[in-house]
Each structure stands twice: as C-alpha cells, then as structure tokens.
N, C-alpha and C. Protein backbone atom coordinates (compact mmCIF):
# COMPACT_ATOMS: atom_id res chain seq x y z
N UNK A 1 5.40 -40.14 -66.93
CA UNK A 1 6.25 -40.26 -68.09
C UNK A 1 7.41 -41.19 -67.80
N UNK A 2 7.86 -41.95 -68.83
CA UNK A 2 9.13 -42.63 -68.77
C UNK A 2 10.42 -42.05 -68.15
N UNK A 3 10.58 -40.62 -68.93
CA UNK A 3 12.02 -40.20 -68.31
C UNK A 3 12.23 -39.12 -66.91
N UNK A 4 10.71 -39.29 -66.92
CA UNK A 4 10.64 -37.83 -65.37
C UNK A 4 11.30 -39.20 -64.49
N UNK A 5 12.54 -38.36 -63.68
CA UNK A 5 12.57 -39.04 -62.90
C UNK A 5 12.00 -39.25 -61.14
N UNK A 6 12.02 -40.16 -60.54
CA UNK A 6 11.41 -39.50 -58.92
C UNK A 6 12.27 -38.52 -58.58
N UNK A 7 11.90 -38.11 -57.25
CA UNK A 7 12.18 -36.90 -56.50
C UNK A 7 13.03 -37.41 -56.02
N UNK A 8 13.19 -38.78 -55.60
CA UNK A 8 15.03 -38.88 -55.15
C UNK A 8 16.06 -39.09 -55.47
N UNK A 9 15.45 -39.30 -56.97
CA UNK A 9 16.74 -39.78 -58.04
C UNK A 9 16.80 -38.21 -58.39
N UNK A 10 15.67 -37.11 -58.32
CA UNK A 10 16.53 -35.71 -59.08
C UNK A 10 17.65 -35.21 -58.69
N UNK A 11 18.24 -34.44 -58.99
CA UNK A 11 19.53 -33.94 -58.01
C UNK A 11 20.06 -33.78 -56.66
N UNK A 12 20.58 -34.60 -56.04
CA UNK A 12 20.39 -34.62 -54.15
C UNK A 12 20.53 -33.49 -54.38
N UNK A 13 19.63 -32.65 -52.87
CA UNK A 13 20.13 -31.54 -52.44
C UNK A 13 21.03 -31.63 -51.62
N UNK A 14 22.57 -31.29 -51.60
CA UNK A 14 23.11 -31.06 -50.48
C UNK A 14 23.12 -30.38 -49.30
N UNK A 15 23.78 -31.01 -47.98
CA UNK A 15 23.25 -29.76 -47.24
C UNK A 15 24.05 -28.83 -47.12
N UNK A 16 23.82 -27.35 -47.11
CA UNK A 16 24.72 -26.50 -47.70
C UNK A 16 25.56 -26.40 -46.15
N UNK A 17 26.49 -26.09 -46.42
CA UNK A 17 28.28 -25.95 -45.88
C UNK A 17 27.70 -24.96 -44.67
N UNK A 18 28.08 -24.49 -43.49
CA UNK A 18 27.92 -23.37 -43.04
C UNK A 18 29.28 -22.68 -43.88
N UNK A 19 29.53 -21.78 -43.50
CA UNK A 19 30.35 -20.40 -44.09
C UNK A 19 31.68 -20.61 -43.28
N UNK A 20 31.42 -21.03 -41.48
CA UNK A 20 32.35 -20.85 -40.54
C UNK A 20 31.74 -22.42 -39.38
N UNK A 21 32.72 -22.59 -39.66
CA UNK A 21 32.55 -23.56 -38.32
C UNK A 21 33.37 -23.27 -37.21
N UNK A 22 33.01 -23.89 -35.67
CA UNK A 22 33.45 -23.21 -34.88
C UNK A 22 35.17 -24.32 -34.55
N UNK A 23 34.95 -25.44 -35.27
CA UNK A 23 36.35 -25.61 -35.44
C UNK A 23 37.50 -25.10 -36.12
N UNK A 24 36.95 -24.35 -36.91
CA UNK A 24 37.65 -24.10 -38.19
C UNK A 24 38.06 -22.67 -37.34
N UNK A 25 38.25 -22.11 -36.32
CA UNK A 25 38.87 -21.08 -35.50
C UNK A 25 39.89 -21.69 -34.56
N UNK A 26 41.18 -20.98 -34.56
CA UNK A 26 42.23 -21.18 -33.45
C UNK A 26 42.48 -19.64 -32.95
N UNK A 27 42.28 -20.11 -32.01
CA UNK A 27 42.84 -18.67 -31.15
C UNK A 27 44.34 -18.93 -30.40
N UNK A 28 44.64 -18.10 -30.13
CA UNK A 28 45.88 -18.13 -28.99
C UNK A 28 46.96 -18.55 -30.03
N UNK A 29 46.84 -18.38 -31.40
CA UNK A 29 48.36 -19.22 -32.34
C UNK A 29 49.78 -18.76 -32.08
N UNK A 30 50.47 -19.21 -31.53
CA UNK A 30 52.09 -18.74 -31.81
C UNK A 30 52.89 -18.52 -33.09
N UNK A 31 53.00 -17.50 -33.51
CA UNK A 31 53.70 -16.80 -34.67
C UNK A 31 54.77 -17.87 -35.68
N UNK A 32 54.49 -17.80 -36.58
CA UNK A 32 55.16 -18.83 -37.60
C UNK A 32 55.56 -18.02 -38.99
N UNK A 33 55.91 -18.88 -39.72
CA UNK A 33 56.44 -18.18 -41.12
C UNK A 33 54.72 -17.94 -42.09
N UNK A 34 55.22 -17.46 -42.39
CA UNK A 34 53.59 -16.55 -43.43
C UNK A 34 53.28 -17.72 -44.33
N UNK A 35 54.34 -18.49 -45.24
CA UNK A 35 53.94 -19.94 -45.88
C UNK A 35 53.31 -20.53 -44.85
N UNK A 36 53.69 -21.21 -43.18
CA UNK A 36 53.48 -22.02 -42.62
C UNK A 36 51.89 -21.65 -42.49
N UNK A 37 51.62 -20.32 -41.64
CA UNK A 37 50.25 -19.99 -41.57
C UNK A 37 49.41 -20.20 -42.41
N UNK A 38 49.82 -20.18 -43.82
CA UNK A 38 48.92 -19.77 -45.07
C UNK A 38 48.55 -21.45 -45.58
N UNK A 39 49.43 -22.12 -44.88
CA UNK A 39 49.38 -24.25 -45.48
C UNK A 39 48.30 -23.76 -44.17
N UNK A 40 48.50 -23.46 -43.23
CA UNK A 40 47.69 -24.43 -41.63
C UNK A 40 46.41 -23.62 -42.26
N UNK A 41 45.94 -22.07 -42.40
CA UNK A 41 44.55 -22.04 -42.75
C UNK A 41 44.31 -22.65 -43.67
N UNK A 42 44.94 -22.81 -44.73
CA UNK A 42 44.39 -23.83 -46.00
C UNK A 42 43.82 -25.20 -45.51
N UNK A 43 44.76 -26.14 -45.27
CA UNK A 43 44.64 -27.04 -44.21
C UNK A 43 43.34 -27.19 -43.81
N UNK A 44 42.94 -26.51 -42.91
CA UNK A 44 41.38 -25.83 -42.10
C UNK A 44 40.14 -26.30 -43.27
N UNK A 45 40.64 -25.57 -44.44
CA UNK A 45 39.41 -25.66 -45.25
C UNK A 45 39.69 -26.69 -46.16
N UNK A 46 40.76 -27.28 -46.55
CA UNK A 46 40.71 -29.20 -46.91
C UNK A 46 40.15 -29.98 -46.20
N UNK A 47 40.57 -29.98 -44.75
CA UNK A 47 40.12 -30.66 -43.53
C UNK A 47 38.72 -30.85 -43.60
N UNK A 48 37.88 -29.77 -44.14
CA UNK A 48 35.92 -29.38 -43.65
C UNK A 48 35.82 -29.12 -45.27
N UNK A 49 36.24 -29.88 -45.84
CA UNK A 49 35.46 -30.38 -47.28
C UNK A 49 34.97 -28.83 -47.89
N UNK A 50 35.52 -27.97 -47.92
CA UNK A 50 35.40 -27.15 -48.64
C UNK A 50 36.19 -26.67 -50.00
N UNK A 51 37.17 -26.91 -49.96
CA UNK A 51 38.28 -26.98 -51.32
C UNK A 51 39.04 -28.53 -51.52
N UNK A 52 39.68 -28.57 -52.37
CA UNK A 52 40.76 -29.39 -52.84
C UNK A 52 41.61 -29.09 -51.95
N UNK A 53 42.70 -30.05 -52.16
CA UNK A 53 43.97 -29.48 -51.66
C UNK A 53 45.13 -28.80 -52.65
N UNK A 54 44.92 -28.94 -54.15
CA UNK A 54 45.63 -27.96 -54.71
C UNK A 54 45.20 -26.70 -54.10
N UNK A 55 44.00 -26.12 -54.12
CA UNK A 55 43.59 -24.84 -53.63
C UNK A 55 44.63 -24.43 -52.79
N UNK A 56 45.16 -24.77 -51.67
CA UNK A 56 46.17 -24.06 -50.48
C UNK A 56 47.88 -23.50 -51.51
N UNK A 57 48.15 -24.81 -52.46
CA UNK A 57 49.23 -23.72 -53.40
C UNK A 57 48.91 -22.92 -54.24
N UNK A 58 47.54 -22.67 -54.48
CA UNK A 58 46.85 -21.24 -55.05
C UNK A 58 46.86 -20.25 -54.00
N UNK A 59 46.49 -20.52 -52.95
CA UNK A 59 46.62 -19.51 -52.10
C UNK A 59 48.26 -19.15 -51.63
N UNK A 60 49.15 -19.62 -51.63
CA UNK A 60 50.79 -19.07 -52.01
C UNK A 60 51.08 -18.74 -52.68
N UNK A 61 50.67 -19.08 -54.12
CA UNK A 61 50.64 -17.93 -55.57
C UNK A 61 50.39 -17.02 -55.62
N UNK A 62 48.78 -16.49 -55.25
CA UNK A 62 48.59 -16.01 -54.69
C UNK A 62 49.23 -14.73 -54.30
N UNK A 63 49.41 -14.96 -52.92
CA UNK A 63 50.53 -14.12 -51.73
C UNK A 63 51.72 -13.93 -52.47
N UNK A 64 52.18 -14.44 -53.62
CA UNK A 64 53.04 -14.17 -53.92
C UNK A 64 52.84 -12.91 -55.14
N UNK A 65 52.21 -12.91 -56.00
CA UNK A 65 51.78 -11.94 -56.75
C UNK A 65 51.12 -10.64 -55.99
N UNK A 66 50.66 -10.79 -55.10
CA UNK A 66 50.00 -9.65 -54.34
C UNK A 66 49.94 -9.84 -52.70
N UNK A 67 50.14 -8.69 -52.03
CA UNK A 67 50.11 -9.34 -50.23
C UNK A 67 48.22 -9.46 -49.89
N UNK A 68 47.78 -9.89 -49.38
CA UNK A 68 46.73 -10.07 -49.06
C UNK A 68 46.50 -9.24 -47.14
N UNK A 69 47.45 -9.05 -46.66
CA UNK A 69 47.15 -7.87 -45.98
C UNK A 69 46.14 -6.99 -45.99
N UNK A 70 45.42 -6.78 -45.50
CA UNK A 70 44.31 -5.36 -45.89
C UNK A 70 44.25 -4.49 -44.73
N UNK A 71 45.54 -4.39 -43.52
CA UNK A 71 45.21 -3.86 -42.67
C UNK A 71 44.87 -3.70 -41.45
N UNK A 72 44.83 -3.10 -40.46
CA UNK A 72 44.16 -3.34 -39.35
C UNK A 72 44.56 -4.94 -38.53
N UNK A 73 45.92 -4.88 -38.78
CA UNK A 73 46.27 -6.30 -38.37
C UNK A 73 45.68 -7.49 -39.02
N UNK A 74 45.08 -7.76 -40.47
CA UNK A 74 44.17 -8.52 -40.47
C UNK A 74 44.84 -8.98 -42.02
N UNK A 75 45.11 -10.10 -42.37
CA UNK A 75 45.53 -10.96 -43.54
C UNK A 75 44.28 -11.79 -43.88
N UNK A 76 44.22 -11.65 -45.25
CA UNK A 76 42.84 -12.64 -45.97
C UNK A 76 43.44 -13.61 -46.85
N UNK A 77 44.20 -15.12 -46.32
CA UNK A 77 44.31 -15.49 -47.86
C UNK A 77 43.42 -16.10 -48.56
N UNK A 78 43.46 -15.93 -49.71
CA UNK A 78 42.80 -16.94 -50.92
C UNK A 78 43.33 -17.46 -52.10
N UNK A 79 42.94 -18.31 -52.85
CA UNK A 79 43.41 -18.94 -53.47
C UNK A 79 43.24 -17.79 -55.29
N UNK A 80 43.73 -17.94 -56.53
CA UNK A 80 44.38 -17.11 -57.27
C UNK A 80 42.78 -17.44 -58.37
N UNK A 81 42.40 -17.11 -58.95
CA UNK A 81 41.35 -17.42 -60.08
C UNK A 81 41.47 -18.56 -60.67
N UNK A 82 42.41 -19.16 -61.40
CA UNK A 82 42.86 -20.45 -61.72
C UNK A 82 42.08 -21.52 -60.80
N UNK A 83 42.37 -21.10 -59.17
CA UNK A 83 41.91 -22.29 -58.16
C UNK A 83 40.62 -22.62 -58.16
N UNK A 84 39.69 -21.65 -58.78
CA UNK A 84 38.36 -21.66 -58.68
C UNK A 84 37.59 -23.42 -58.33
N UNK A 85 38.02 -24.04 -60.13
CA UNK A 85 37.83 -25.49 -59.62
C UNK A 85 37.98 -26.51 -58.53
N UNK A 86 38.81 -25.48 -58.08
CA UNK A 86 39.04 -26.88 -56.75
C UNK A 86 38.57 -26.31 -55.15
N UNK A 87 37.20 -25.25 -55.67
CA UNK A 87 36.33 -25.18 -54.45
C UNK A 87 35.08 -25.80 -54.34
N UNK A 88 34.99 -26.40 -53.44
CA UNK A 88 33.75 -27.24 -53.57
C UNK A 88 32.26 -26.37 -52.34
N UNK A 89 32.93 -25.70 -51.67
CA UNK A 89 32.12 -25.13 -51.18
C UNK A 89 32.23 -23.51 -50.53
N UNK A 90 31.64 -22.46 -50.61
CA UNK A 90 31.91 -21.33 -49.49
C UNK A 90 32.70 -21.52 -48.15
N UNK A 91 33.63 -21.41 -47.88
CA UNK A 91 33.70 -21.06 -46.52
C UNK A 91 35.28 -20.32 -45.83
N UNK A 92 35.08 -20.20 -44.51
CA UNK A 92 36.53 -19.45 -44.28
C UNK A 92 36.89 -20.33 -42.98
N UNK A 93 38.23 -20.24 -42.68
CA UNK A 93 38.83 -20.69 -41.44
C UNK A 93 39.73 -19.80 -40.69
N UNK A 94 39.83 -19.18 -39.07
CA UNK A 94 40.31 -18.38 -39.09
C UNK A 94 41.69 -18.80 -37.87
N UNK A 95 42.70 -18.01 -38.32
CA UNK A 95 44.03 -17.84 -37.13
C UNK A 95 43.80 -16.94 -36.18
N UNK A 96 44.06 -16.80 -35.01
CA UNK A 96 44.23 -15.43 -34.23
C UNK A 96 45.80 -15.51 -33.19
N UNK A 97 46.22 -14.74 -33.76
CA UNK A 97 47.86 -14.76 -33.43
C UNK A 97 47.97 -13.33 -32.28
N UNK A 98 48.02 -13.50 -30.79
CA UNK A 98 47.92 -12.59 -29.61
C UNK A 98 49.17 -11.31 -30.33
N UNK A 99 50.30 -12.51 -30.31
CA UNK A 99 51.68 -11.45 -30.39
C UNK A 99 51.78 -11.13 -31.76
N UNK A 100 50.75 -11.60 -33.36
CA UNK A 100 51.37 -11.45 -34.16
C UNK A 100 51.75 -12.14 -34.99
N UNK A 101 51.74 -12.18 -35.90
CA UNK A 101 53.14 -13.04 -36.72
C UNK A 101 53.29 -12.50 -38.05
N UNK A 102 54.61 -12.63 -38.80
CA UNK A 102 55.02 -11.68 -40.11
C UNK A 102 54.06 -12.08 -41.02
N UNK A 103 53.77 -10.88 -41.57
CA UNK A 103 52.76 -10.94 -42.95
C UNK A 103 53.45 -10.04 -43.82
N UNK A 104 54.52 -10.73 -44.76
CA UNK A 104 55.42 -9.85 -45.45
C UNK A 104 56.00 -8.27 -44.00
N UNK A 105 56.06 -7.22 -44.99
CA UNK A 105 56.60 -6.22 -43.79
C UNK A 105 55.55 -6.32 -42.66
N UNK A 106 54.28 -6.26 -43.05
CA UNK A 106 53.38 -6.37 -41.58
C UNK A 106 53.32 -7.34 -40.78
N UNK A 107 52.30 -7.25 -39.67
CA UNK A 107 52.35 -7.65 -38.60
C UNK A 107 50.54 -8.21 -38.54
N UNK A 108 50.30 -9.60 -38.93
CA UNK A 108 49.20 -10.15 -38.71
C UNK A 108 48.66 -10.51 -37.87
N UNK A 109 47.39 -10.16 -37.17
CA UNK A 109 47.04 -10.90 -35.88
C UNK A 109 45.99 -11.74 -35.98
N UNK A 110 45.38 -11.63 -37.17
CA UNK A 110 44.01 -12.08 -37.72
C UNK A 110 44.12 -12.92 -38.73
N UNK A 111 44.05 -14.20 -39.11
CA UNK A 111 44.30 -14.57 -40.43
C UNK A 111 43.06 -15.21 -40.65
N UNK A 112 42.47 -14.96 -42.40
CA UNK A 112 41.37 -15.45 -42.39
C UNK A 112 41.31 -16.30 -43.86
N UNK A 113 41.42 -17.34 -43.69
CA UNK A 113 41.50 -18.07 -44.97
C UNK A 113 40.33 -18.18 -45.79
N UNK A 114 40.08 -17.87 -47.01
CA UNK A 114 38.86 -17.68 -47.59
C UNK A 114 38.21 -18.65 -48.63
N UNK A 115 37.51 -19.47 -49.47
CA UNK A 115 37.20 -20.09 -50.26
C UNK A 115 35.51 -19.53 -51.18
N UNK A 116 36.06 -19.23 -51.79
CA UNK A 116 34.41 -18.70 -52.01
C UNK A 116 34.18 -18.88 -53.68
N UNK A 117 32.66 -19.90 -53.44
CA UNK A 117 32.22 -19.89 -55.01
C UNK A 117 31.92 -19.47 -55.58
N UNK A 118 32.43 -19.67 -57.36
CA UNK A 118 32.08 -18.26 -57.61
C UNK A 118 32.59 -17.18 -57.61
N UNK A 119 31.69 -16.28 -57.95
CA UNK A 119 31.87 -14.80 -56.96
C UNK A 119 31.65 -14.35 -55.46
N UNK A 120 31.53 -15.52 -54.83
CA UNK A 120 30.87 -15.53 -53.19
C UNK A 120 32.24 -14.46 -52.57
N UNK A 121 33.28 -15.07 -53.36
CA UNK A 121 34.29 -14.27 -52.27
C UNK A 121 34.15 -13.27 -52.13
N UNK A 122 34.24 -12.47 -52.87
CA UNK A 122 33.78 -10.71 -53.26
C UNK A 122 32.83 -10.38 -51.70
N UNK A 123 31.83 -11.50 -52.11
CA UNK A 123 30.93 -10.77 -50.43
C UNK A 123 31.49 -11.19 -49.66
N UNK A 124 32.09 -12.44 -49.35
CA UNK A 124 32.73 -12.35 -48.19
C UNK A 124 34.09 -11.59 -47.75
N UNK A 125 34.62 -11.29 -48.79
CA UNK A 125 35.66 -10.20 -48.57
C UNK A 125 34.71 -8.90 -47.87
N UNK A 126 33.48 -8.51 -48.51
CA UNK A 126 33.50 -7.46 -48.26
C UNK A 126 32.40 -7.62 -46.77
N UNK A 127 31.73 -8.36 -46.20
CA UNK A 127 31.59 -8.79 -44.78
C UNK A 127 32.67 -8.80 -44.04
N UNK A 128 33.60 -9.21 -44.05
CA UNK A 128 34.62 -9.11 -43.57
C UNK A 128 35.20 -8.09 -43.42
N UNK A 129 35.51 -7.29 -44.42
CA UNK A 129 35.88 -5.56 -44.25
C UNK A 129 34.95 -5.20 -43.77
N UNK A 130 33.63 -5.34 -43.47
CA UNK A 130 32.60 -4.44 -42.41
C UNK A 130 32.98 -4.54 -41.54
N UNK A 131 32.88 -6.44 -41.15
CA UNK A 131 32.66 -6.25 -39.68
C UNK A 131 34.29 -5.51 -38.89
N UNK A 132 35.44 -5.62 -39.69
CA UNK A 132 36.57 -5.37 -39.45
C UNK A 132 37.23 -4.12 -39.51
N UNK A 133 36.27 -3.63 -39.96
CA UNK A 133 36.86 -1.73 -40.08
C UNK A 133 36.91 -1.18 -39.07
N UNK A 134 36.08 -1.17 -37.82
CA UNK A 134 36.66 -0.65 -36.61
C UNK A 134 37.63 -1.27 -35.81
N UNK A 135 38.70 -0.29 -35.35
CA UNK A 135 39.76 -1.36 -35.07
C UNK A 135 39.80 -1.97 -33.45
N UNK A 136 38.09 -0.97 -32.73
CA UNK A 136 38.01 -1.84 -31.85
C UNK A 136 37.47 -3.77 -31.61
N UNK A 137 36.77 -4.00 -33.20
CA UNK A 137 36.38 -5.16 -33.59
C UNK A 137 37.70 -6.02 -33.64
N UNK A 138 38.91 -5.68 -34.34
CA UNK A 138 40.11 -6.73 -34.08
C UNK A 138 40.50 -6.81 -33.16
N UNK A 139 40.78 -6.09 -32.33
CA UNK A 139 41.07 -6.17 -30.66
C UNK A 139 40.22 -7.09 -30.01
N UNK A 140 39.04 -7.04 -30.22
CA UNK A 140 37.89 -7.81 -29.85
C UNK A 140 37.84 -9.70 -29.81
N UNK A 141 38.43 -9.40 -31.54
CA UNK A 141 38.69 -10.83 -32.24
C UNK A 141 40.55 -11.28 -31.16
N UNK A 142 41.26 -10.43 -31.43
CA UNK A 142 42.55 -10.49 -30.56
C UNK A 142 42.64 -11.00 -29.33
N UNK A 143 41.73 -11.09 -28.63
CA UNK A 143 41.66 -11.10 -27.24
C UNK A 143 40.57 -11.83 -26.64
N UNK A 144 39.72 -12.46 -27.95
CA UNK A 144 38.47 -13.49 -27.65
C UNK A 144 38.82 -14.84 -27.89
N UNK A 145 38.12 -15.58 -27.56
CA UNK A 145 38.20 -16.92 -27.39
C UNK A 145 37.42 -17.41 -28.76
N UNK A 146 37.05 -18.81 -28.84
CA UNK A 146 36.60 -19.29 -30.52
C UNK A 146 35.48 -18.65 -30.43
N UNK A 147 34.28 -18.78 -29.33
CA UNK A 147 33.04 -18.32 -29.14
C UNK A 147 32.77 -16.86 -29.86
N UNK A 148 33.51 -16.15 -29.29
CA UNK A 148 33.66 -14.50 -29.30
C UNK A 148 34.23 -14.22 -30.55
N UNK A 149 35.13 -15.13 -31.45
CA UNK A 149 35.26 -14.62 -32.85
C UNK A 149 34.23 -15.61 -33.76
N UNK A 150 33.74 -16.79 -33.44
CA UNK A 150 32.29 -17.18 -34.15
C UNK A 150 31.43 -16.38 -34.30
N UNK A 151 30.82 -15.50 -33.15
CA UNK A 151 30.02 -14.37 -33.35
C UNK A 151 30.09 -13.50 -33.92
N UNK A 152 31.46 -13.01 -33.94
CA UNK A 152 31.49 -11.72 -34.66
C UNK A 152 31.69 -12.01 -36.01
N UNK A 153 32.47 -13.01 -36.43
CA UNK A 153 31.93 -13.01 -38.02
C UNK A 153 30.85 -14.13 -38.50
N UNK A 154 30.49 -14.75 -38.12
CA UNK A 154 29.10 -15.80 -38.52
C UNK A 154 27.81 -14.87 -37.68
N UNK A 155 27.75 -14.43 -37.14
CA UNK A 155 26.46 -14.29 -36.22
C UNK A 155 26.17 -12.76 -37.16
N UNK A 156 24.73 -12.71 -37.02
CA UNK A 156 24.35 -11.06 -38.23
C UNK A 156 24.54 -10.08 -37.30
C-alpha cells in the first residue's frame, strides 16, 4: 500500500532507560542543605536523560508542600504532578550520606531521587518501601559502596 509505512520509518523503538544506573549512585556524600541535596539528585536524573530540568524545581515544590521523608533514615524526592511533562523516562538516582544530613527535623542517610512515568512512580515508591523496610537493609545501603547499593535496589 501507499501509506503503510516500512519498518524503519514506523516508530523507532527506543532503547528503554535502565531504572538505575550505576553512576547515578554516590556514596560516602558529606551532609549539605536539603535544597542543595534535592538540586544534586535532580541533577543525576537531568544529567542521564531522564527528566527536564524544570522537573528538579518540581521536586522543591514539592518538599515544600509535603516532607518526602518516609523514614528509616530514607528521603524520596520527586517532582509534584504538574512535573509529569517534563519526564522523559523512569528512573532514580541515589545519595548515601554516612553521617547524615538534615531532612527538615530528620536525619537522612539515603536519598533517592525519583522520576517515574506515568504512574511508574507509585511502583517504584512502593519497591523501594520493600526493599527498605527492614532497617537492617539501610544500614546495608549506609555502609556499602555503589556496587552493594546497585544490587539492592536494581538487582530482583
């Protein structure tokens, strides 16, 4: 037919994003202001073509309407519903702070910056609360190197 087009003109397939790259982890971070952390994971996921860069002042809006804390030493930011458009792909980037650093009144050791299409976030929020509910798993992440927190949240 005239308008079928070939198979390489149909829609490229892209190749899909991993979720976590093993750059997109810092371990060993020295404690900073909760904005500063919340630009550097954003940052992470501008850097690896996963959001815009408006997305990172959605994710300070954000934090500002609600703490993203969930606990267990562990901060999730993301960007606010509005940001949706300016994700281009799934994925997360993570902080690991030995001593800490302020997360409003708490005390963050884990920071995990999130982007998710869609409704992707929802599961990855809630992967994340699995693998993170025992609080020997943050200790784990606390005290591991990039290798040792790649596994525990990318690996099944």
């Amino acid at each position: 037919m005239f308008f079928r087009k070939k198979k390489e003109e149909a829609k490229p397939e892209q190749t899909k994003k991993e979720l976590l790259y093993r750059e997109n982890i810092k371990v060993g971070c020295r404690p900073d202001t909760q904005e500063n952390v919340i630009r550097q994971v954003g940052q992470m996921l501008v850097d690896s073509g996963y959001v815009d860069q408006p997305y990172v002042e959605a994710m300070l809006e954000r934090e500002k309407s609600f703490s993203t804390f969930m606990g267990n030493g562990l901060a999730l930011p993301h960007g606010v519903e509005a940001a949706k458009k300016d994700i281009k792909a799934s994925g997360i980037a993570v902080m690991v702070f030995p001593e800490g650093t302020s997360w409003g009144d708490e005390k963050a050791n884990i920071v995990i910056g999130i982007a998710g299409v869609g409704e992707e976030h929802l599961q990855i929020l809630a992967v994340i609360a699995d693998k993170m509910l025992a609080p020997e798993a943050a200790e784990k992440l606390v005290n591991g190197d990039a290798d040792t927190v790649y596994e525990m949240l990318a690996g099944n």
